[in-house]
């Protein structure tokens, strides 16, 4: 399984937070069709997303995200291959962290950061 973890900023010059539910709805349908699983976090301004699947599907999704005007300042955190899925049951889990005391920047900057530590931290949050 190939995976990608990135962060980006909502392009507020053209969009506002009301676009996020549509992103989630559309992405869940497309991810189901394309065999993609993962999780999207949004804090009111910043996205952090982890997704996984067959390499061709992951590459196609990443290309779409890079072209999507709703995102800006896209930063790749990690990408690579894993022997299996971390989020086999999530076509796309969605976690709104805008009202939480969760510090995504600190999570990603931790010295022991890995996809497994990311998953462990996500398991403590409420997933929609």
mmCIF file with all atom_site columns, C-alpha atoms in Angstrom:
data_model
loop_
_atom_site.group_PDB
_atom_site.id
_atom_site.type_symbol
_atom_site.label_atom_id
_atom_site.label_alt_id
_atom_site.label_comp_id
_atom_site.label_asym_id
_atom_site.label_entity_id
_atom_site.label_seq_id
_atom_site.pdbx_PDB_ins_code
_atom_site.Cartn_x
_atom_site.Cartn_y
_atom_site.Cartn_z
_atom_site.occupancy
_atom_site.B_iso_or_equiv
_atom_site.pdbx_formal_charge
_atom_site.auth_seq_id
_atom_site.auth_comp_id
_atom_site.auth_asym_id
_atom_site.auth_atom_id
_atom_site.pdbx_PDB_model_num
ATOM 1   C CA . UNK A 1 1   ? 0.000   0.000  0.000  1.00 0.00 ? 1   UNK A CA 1
ATOM 2   C CA . UNK A 1 2   ? 1.220   3.466  -0.874 1.00 0.00 ? 2   UNK A CA 1
ATOM 3   C CA . UNK A 1 3   ? 0.438   6.313  1.536  1.00 0.00 ? 3   UNK A CA 1
ATOM 4   C CA . UNK A 1 4   ? 0.657   10.104 1.588  1.00 0.00 ? 4   UNK A CA 1
ATOM 5   C CA . UNK A 1 5   ? 0.466   12.512 4.521  1.00 0.00 ? 5   UNK A CA 1
ATOM 6   C CA . UNK A 1 6   ? 0.315   16.234 3.752  1.00 0.00 ? 6   UNK A CA 1
ATOM 7   C CA . UNK A 1 7   ? -0.878  19.525 5.147  1.00 0.00 ? 7   UNK A CA 1
ATOM 8   C CA . UNK A 1 8   ? -2.382  22.483 3.319  1.00 0.00 ? 8   UNK A CA 1
ATOM 9   C CA . UNK A 1 9   ? -4.217  25.714 3.964  1.00 0.00 ? 9   UNK A CA 1
ATOM 10  C CA . UNK A 1 10  ? -7.774  26.451 2.853  1.00 0.00 ? 10  UNK A CA 1
ATOM 11  C CA . UNK A 1 11  ? -7.543  29.019 0.066  1.00 0.00 ? 11  UNK A CA 1
ATOM 12  C CA . UNK A 1 12  ? -9.698  31.689 1.692  1.00 0.00 ? 12  UNK A CA 1
ATOM 13  C CA . UNK A 1 13  ? -9.253  34.038 -1.266 1.00 0.00 ? 13  UNK A CA 1
ATOM 14  C CA . UNK A 1 14  ? -11.752 31.854 -3.147 1.00 0.00 ? 14  UNK A CA 1
ATOM 15  C CA . UNK A 1 15  ? -13.427 29.584 -0.551 1.00 0.00 ? 15  UNK A CA 1
ATOM 16  C CA . UNK A 1 16  ? -14.624 29.527 3.040  1.00 0.00 ? 16  UNK A CA 1
ATOM 17  C CA . UNK A 1 17  ? -15.153 26.752 5.575  1.00 0.00 ? 17  UNK A CA 1
ATOM 18  C CA . UNK A 1 18  ? -18.589 25.995 4.122  1.00 0.00 ? 18  UNK A CA 1
ATOM 19  C CA . UNK A 1 19  ? -16.835 24.115 1.296  1.00 0.00 ? 19  UNK A CA 1
ATOM 20  C CA . UNK A 1 20  ? -15.400 21.493 3.676  1.00 0.00 ? 20  UNK A CA 1
ATOM 21  C CA . UNK A 1 21  ? -18.559 19.330 4.057  1.00 0.00 ? 21  UNK A CA 1
ATOM 22  C CA . UNK A 1 22  ? -18.747 19.117 0.257  1.00 0.00 ? 22  UNK A CA 1
ATOM 23  C CA . UNK A 1 23  ? -15.084 18.075 0.101  1.00 0.00 ? 23  UNK A CA 1
ATOM 24  C CA . UNK A 1 24  ? -15.794 15.308 2.614  1.00 0.00 ? 24  UNK A CA 1
ATOM 25  C CA . UNK A 1 25  ? -18.948 14.074 0.851  1.00 0.00 ? 25  UNK A CA 1
ATOM 26  C CA . UNK A 1 26  ? -17.404 14.060 -2.628 1.00 0.00 ? 26  UNK A CA 1
ATOM 27  C CA . UNK A 1 27  ? -14.153 12.523 -1.411 1.00 0.00 ? 27  UNK A CA 1
ATOM 28  C CA . UNK A 1 28  ? -15.878 9.685  0.412  1.00 0.00 ? 28  UNK A CA 1
ATOM 29  C CA . UNK A 1 29  ? -17.661 8.638  -2.781 1.00 0.00 ? 29  UNK A CA 1
ATOM 30  C CA . UNK A 1 30  ? -14.532 8.926  -4.934 1.00 0.00 ? 30  UNK A CA 1
ATOM 31  C CA . UNK A 1 31  ? -12.348 7.173  -2.360 1.00 0.00 ? 31  UNK A CA 1
ATOM 32  C CA . UNK A 1 32  ? -14.777 4.271  -2.153 1.00 0.00 ? 32  UNK A CA 1
ATOM 33  C CA . UNK A 1 33  ? -14.742 3.944  -5.934 1.00 0.00 ? 33  UNK A CA 1
ATOM 34  C CA . UNK A 1 34  ? -10.918 4.176  -6.108 1.00 0.00 ? 34  UNK A CA 1
ATOM 35  C CA . UNK A 1 35  ? -10.002 1.985  -3.128 1.00 0.00 ? 35  UNK A CA 1
ATOM 36  C CA . UNK A 1 36  ? -8.592  4.869  -1.065 1.00 0.00 ? 36  UNK A CA 1
ATOM 37  C CA . UNK A 1 37  ? -8.834  4.910  2.730  1.00 0.00 ? 37  UNK A CA 1
ATOM 38  C CA . UNK A 1 38  ? -7.631  7.480  5.239  1.00 0.00 ? 38  UNK A CA 1
ATOM 39  C CA . UNK A 1 39  ? -8.469  10.454 7.402  1.00 0.00 ? 39  UNK A CA 1
ATOM 40  C CA . UNK A 1 40  ? -8.880  14.212 6.924  1.00 0.00 ? 40  UNK A CA 1
ATOM 41  C CA . UNK A 1 41  ? -8.453  16.702 9.759  1.00 0.00 ? 41  UNK A CA 1
ATOM 42  C CA . UNK A 1 42  ? -9.510  20.336 9.536  1.00 0.00 ? 42  UNK A CA 1
ATOM 43  C CA . UNK A 1 43  ? -8.993  23.047 12.143 1.00 0.00 ? 43  UNK A CA 1
ATOM 44  C CA . UNK A 1 44  ? -10.942 25.845 10.485 1.00 0.00 ? 44  UNK A CA 1
ATOM 45  C CA . UNK A 1 45  ? -8.025  26.888 8.261  1.00 0.00 ? 45  UNK A CA 1
ATOM 46  C CA . UNK A 1 46  ? -5.567  24.006 7.851  1.00 0.00 ? 46  UNK A CA 1
ATOM 47  C CA . UNK A 1 47  ? -6.041  20.541 6.407  1.00 0.00 ? 47  UNK A CA 1
ATOM 48  C CA . UNK A 1 48  ? -3.995  17.514 7.370  1.00 0.00 ? 48  UNK A CA 1
ATOM 49  C CA . UNK A 1 49  ? -4.747  14.385 5.403  1.00 0.00 ? 49  UNK A CA 1
ATOM 50  C CA . UNK A 1 50  ? -3.432  10.838 5.376  1.00 0.00 ? 50  UNK A CA 1
ATOM 51  C CA . UNK A 1 51  ? -4.579  8.527  2.588  1.00 0.00 ? 51  UNK A CA 1
ATOM 52  C CA . UNK A 1 52  ? -3.553  5.098  1.350  1.00 0.00 ? 52  UNK A CA 1
ATOM 53  C CA . UNK A 1 53  ? -4.289  2.673  -1.441 1.00 0.00 ? 53  UNK A CA 1
ATOM 54  C CA . UNK A 1 54  ? -2.857  1.176  -4.594 1.00 0.00 ? 54  UNK A CA 1
ATOM 55  C CA . UNK A 1 55  ? -0.045  3.333  -6.003 1.00 0.00 ? 55  UNK A CA 1
ATOM 56  C CA . UNK A 1 56  ? -1.889  4.430  -9.156 1.00 0.00 ? 56  UNK A CA 1
ATOM 57  C CA . UNK A 1 57  ? -4.940  5.535  -7.156 1.00 0.00 ? 57  UNK A CA 1
ATOM 58  C CA . UNK A 1 58  ? -2.851  7.375  -4.559 1.00 0.00 ? 58  UNK A CA 1
ATOM 59  C CA . UNK A 1 59  ? -0.834  9.136  -7.270 1.00 0.00 ? 59  UNK A CA 1
ATOM 60  C CA . UNK A 1 60  ? -4.025  10.182 -9.096 1.00 0.00 ? 60  UNK A CA 1
ATOM 61  C CA . UNK A 1 61  ? -5.587  11.540 -5.884 1.00 0.00 ? 61  UNK A CA 1
ATOM 62  C CA . UNK A 1 62  ? -2.424  13.458 -5.002 1.00 0.00 ? 62  UNK A CA 1
ATOM 63  C CA . UNK A 1 63  ? -2.342  14.984 -8.496 1.00 0.00 ? 63  UNK A CA 1
ATOM 64  C CA . UNK A 1 64  ? -5.969  16.108 -8.034 1.00 0.00 ? 64  UNK A CA 1
ATOM 65  C CA . UNK A 1 65  ? -5.195  17.669 -4.654 1.00 0.00 ? 65  UNK A CA 1
ATOM 66  C CA . UNK A 1 66  ? -2.191  19.532 -6.068 1.00 0.00 ? 66  UNK A CA 1
ATOM 67  C CA . UNK A 1 67  ? -4.444  21.048 -8.778 1.00 0.00 ? 67  UNK A CA 1
ATOM 68  C CA . UNK A 1 68  ? -7.344  21.816 -6.419 1.00 0.00 ? 68  UNK A CA 1
ATOM 69  C CA . UNK A 1 69  ? -7.700  25.585 -5.910 1.00 0.00 ? 69  UNK A CA 1
ATOM 70  C CA . UNK A 1 70  ? -9.281  25.013 -2.502 1.00 0.00 ? 70  UNK A CA 1
ATOM 71  C CA . UNK A 1 71  ? -5.796  24.138 -1.195 1.00 0.00 ? 71  UNK A CA 1
ATOM 72  C CA . UNK A 1 72  ? -2.715  26.311 -0.986 1.00 0.00 ? 72  UNK A CA 1
ATOM 73  C CA . UNK A 1 73  ? 0.664   25.947 0.708  1.00 0.00 ? 73  UNK A CA 1
ATOM 74  C CA . UNK A 1 74  ? 0.647   22.162 0.327  1.00 0.00 ? 74  UNK A CA 1
ATOM 75  C CA . UNK A 1 75  ? 3.451   20.533 2.301  1.00 0.00 ? 75  UNK A CA 1
ATOM 76  C CA . UNK A 1 76  ? 4.268   16.843 1.944  1.00 0.00 ? 76  UNK A CA 1
ATOM 77  C CA . UNK A 1 77  ? 5.013   15.396 5.387  1.00 0.00 ? 77  UNK A CA 1
ATOM 78  C CA . UNK A 1 78  ? 5.506   11.714 4.563  1.00 0.00 ? 78  UNK A CA 1
ATOM 79  C CA . UNK A 1 79  ? 4.906   9.315  1.713  1.00 0.00 ? 79  UNK A CA 1
ATOM 80  C CA . UNK A 1 80  ? 5.942   5.759  1.107  1.00 0.00 ? 80  UNK A CA 1
ATOM 81  C CA . UNK A 1 81  ? 4.818   2.165  1.233  1.00 0.00 ? 81  UNK A CA 1
ATOM 82  C CA . UNK A 1 82  ? 3.329   0.105  4.027  1.00 0.00 ? 82  UNK A CA 1
ATOM 83  C CA . UNK A 1 83  ? 2.618   -3.631 4.078  1.00 0.00 ? 83  UNK A CA 1
ATOM 84  C CA . UNK A 1 84  ? -1.081  -3.022 4.784  1.00 0.00 ? 84  UNK A CA 1
ATOM 85  C CA . UNK A 1 85  ? -3.667  -0.345 5.477  1.00 0.00 ? 85  UNK A CA 1
ATOM 86  C CA . UNK A 1 86  ? -3.773  1.710  8.653  1.00 0.00 ? 86  UNK A CA 1
ATOM 87  C CA . UNK A 1 87  ? -7.359  2.865  7.993  1.00 0.00 ? 87  UNK A CA 1
ATOM 88  C CA . UNK A 1 88  ? -8.994  -0.089 6.277  1.00 0.00 ? 88  UNK A CA 1
ATOM 89  C CA . UNK A 1 89  ? -12.455 0.843  7.615  1.00 0.00 ? 89  UNK A CA 1
ATOM 90  C CA . UNK A 1 90  ? -12.349 4.544  6.755  1.00 0.00 ? 90  UNK A CA 1
ATOM 91  C CA . UNK A 1 91  ? -13.187 5.576  3.161  1.00 0.00 ? 91  UNK A CA 1
ATOM 92  C CA . UNK A 1 92  ? -12.330 8.952  4.604  1.00 0.00 ? 92  UNK A CA 1
ATOM 93  C CA . UNK A 1 93  ? -12.630 9.587  8.276  1.00 0.00 ? 93  UNK A CA 1
ATOM 94  C CA . UNK A 1 94  ? -13.191 13.263 9.018  1.00 0.00 ? 94  UNK A CA 1
ATOM 95  C CA . UNK A 1 95  ? -12.105 14.963 12.227 1.00 0.00 ? 95  UNK A CA 1
ATOM 96  C CA . UNK A 1 96  ? -12.970 18.601 12.905 1.00 0.00 ? 96  UNK A CA 1
ATOM 97  C CA . UNK A 1 97  ? -10.291 19.767 15.306 1.00 0.00 ? 97  UNK A CA 1
ATOM 98  C CA . UNK A 1 98  ? -11.298 23.436 15.265 1.00 0.00 ? 98  UNK A CA 1
ATOM 99  C CA . UNK A 1 99  ? -12.909 23.179 18.704 1.00 0.00 ? 99  UNK A CA 1
ATOM 100 C CA . UNK A 1 100 ? -10.386 20.771 20.214 1.00 0.00 ? 100 UNK A CA 1
ATOM 101 C CA . UNK A 1 101 ? -7.259  21.470 22.164 1.00 0.00 ? 101 UNK A CA 1
ATOM 102 C CA . UNK A 1 102 ? -5.366  19.294 19.675 1.00 0.00 ? 102 UNK A CA 1
ATOM 103 C CA . UNK A 1 103 ? -2.148  20.831 18.311 1.00 0.00 ? 103 UNK A CA 1
ATOM 104 C CA . UNK A 1 104 ? -1.551  19.301 14.876 1.00 0.00 ? 104 UNK A CA 1
ATOM 105 C CA . UNK A 1 105 ? 1.659   21.256 14.304 1.00 0.00 ? 105 UNK A CA 1
ATOM 106 C CA . UNK A 1 106 ? 3.173   19.845 17.505 1.00 0.00 ? 106 UNK A CA 1
ATOM 107 C CA . UNK A 1 107 ? 2.037   16.338 16.524 1.00 0.00 ? 107 UNK A CA 1
ATOM 108 C CA . UNK A 1 108 ? 3.727   16.561 13.124 1.00 0.00 ? 108 UNK A CA 1
ATOM 109 C CA . UNK A 1 109 ? 6.892   18.143 14.542 1.00 0.00 ? 109 UNK A CA 1
ATOM 110 C CA . UNK A 1 110 ? 7.431   15.518 17.268 1.00 0.00 ? 110 UNK A CA 1
ATOM 111 C CA . UNK A 1 111 ? 10.831  13.850 17.160 1.00 0.00 ? 111 UNK A CA 1
ATOM 112 C CA . UNK A 1 112 ? 9.212   10.396 17.243 1.00 0.00 ? 112 UNK A CA 1
ATOM 113 C CA . UNK A 1 113 ? 6.690   11.193 14.482 1.00 0.00 ? 113 UNK A CA 1
ATOM 114 C CA . UNK A 1 114 ? 5.696   8.332  12.190 1.00 0.00 ? 114 UNK A CA 1
ATOM 115 C CA . UNK A 1 115 ? 2.525   7.178  10.455 1.00 0.00 ? 115 UNK A CA 1
ATOM 116 C CA . UNK A 1 116 ? 1.938   4.826  13.378 1.00 0.00 ? 116 UNK A CA 1
ATOM 117 C CA . UNK A 1 117 ? 2.259   7.626  15.943 1.00 0.00 ? 117 UNK A CA 1
ATOM 118 C CA . UNK A 1 118 ? -0.097  9.724  13.768 1.00 0.00 ? 118 UNK A CA 1
ATOM 119 C CA . UNK A 1 119 ? -2.668  6.913  13.776 1.00 0.00 ? 119 UNK A CA 1
ATOM 120 C CA . UNK A 1 120 ? -2.353  6.511  17.545 1.00 0.00 ? 120 UNK A CA 1
ATOM 121 C CA . UNK A 1 121 ? -3.025  10.233 18.076 1.00 0.00 ? 121 UNK A CA 1
ATOM 122 C CA . UNK A 1 122 ? -5.981  10.161 15.658 1.00 0.00 ? 122 UNK A CA 1
ATOM 123 C CA . UNK A 1 123 ? -7.565  7.241  17.520 1.00 0.00 ? 123 UNK A CA 1
ATOM 124 C CA . UNK A 1 124 ? -8.068  9.580  20.484 1.00 0.00 ? 124 UNK A CA 1
ATOM 125 C CA . UNK A 1 125 ? -10.219 12.025 18.490 1.00 0.00 ? 125 UNK A CA 1
ATOM 126 C CA . UNK A 1 126 ? -13.865 11.869 17.415 1.00 0.00 ? 126 UNK A CA 1
ATOM 127 C CA . UNK A 1 127 ? -14.221 10.655 13.839 1.00 0.00 ? 127 UNK A CA 1
ATOM 128 C CA . UNK A 1 128 ? -17.261 11.431 11.686 1.00 0.00 ? 128 UNK A CA 1
#
